[in-house]
Coordinates of C-alpha atoms in Angstrom, one line a residue:
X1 CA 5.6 0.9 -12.6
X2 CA 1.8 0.6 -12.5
X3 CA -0.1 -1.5 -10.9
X4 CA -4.0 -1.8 -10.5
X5 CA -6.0 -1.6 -7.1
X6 CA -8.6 -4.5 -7.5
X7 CA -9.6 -4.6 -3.7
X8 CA -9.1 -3.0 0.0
X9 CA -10.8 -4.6 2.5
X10 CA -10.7 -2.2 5.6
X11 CA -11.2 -4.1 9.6
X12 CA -8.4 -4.0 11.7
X13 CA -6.0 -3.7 9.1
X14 CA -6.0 -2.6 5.5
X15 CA -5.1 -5.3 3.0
X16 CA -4.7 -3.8 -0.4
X17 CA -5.2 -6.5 -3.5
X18 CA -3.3 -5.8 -6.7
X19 CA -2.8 -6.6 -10.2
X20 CA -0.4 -6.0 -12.9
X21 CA 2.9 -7.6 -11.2
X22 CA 3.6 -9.9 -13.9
X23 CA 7.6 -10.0 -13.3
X24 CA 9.6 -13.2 -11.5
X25 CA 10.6 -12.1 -8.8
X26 CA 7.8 -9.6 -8.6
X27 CA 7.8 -5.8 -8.0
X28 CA 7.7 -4.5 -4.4
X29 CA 5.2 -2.5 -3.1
X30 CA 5.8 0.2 -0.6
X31 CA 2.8 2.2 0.9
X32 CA 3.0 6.0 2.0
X33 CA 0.6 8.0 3.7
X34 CA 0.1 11.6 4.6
X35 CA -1.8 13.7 6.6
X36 CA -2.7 16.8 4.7
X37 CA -3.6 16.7 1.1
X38 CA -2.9 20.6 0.6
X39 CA 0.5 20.6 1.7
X40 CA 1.6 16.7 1.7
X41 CA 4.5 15.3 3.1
X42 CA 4.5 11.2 1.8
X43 CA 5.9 9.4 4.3
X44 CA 6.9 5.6 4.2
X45 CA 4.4 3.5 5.9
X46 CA 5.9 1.2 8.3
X47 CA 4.9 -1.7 9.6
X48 CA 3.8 -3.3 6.3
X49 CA 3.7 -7.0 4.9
X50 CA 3.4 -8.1 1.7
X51 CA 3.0 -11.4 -0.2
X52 CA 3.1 -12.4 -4.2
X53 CA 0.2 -14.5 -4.4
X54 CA 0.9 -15.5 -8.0
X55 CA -0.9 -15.0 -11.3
X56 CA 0.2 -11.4 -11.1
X57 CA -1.6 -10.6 -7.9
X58 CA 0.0 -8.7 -4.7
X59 CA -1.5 -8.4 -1.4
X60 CA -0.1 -6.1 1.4
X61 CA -1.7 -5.2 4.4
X62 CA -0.8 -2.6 7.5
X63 CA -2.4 -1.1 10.7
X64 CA -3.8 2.4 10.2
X65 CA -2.4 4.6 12.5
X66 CA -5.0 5.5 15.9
X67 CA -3.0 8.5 16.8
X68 CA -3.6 10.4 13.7
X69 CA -8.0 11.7 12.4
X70 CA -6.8 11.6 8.8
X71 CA -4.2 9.5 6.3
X72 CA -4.5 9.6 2.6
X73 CA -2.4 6.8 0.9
X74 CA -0.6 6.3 -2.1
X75 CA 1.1 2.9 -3.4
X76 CA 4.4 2.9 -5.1
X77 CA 5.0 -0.3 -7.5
X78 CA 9.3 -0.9 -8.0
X79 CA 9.9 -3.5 -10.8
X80 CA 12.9 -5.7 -9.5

């Protein structure tokens, strides 16, 4: 499924805004992050929350990691 990133607002947490999640009940969004881009291992981001704001629009947000100098993220849209 695709879905379109139309924000990120970066403070304490990173809240991701996005669009194309047209479907009742709507598509779940799971975050993944890695480390090293040349040899990448996704792994499932967890803690995460996420809320269907309506209209189409998603919004997740989660606590980058303090332990770790790099992450690199990618979002994965799963229609119901």
């Amino acid at each position: 499924a695709e879905i379109n990133i139309v924000r990120m607002v970066w403070t304490t947490n990173i809240t991701v805004y996005t669009t194309g999640n047209t479907s009742s009940p709507p598509w779940t969004v799971q975050p993944y992050y890695s480390t090293n881009l040349m040899t990448p291992t996704w792994l499932p981001l967890t803690p995460y929350n996420s809320v269907y704001e309506g209209g189409g629009t998603n919004r997740f947000w989660f606590s980058p990691a303090t332990n770790r100098t790099a992450e690199h993220y990618y979002f994965k849209a799963t229609p119901p």
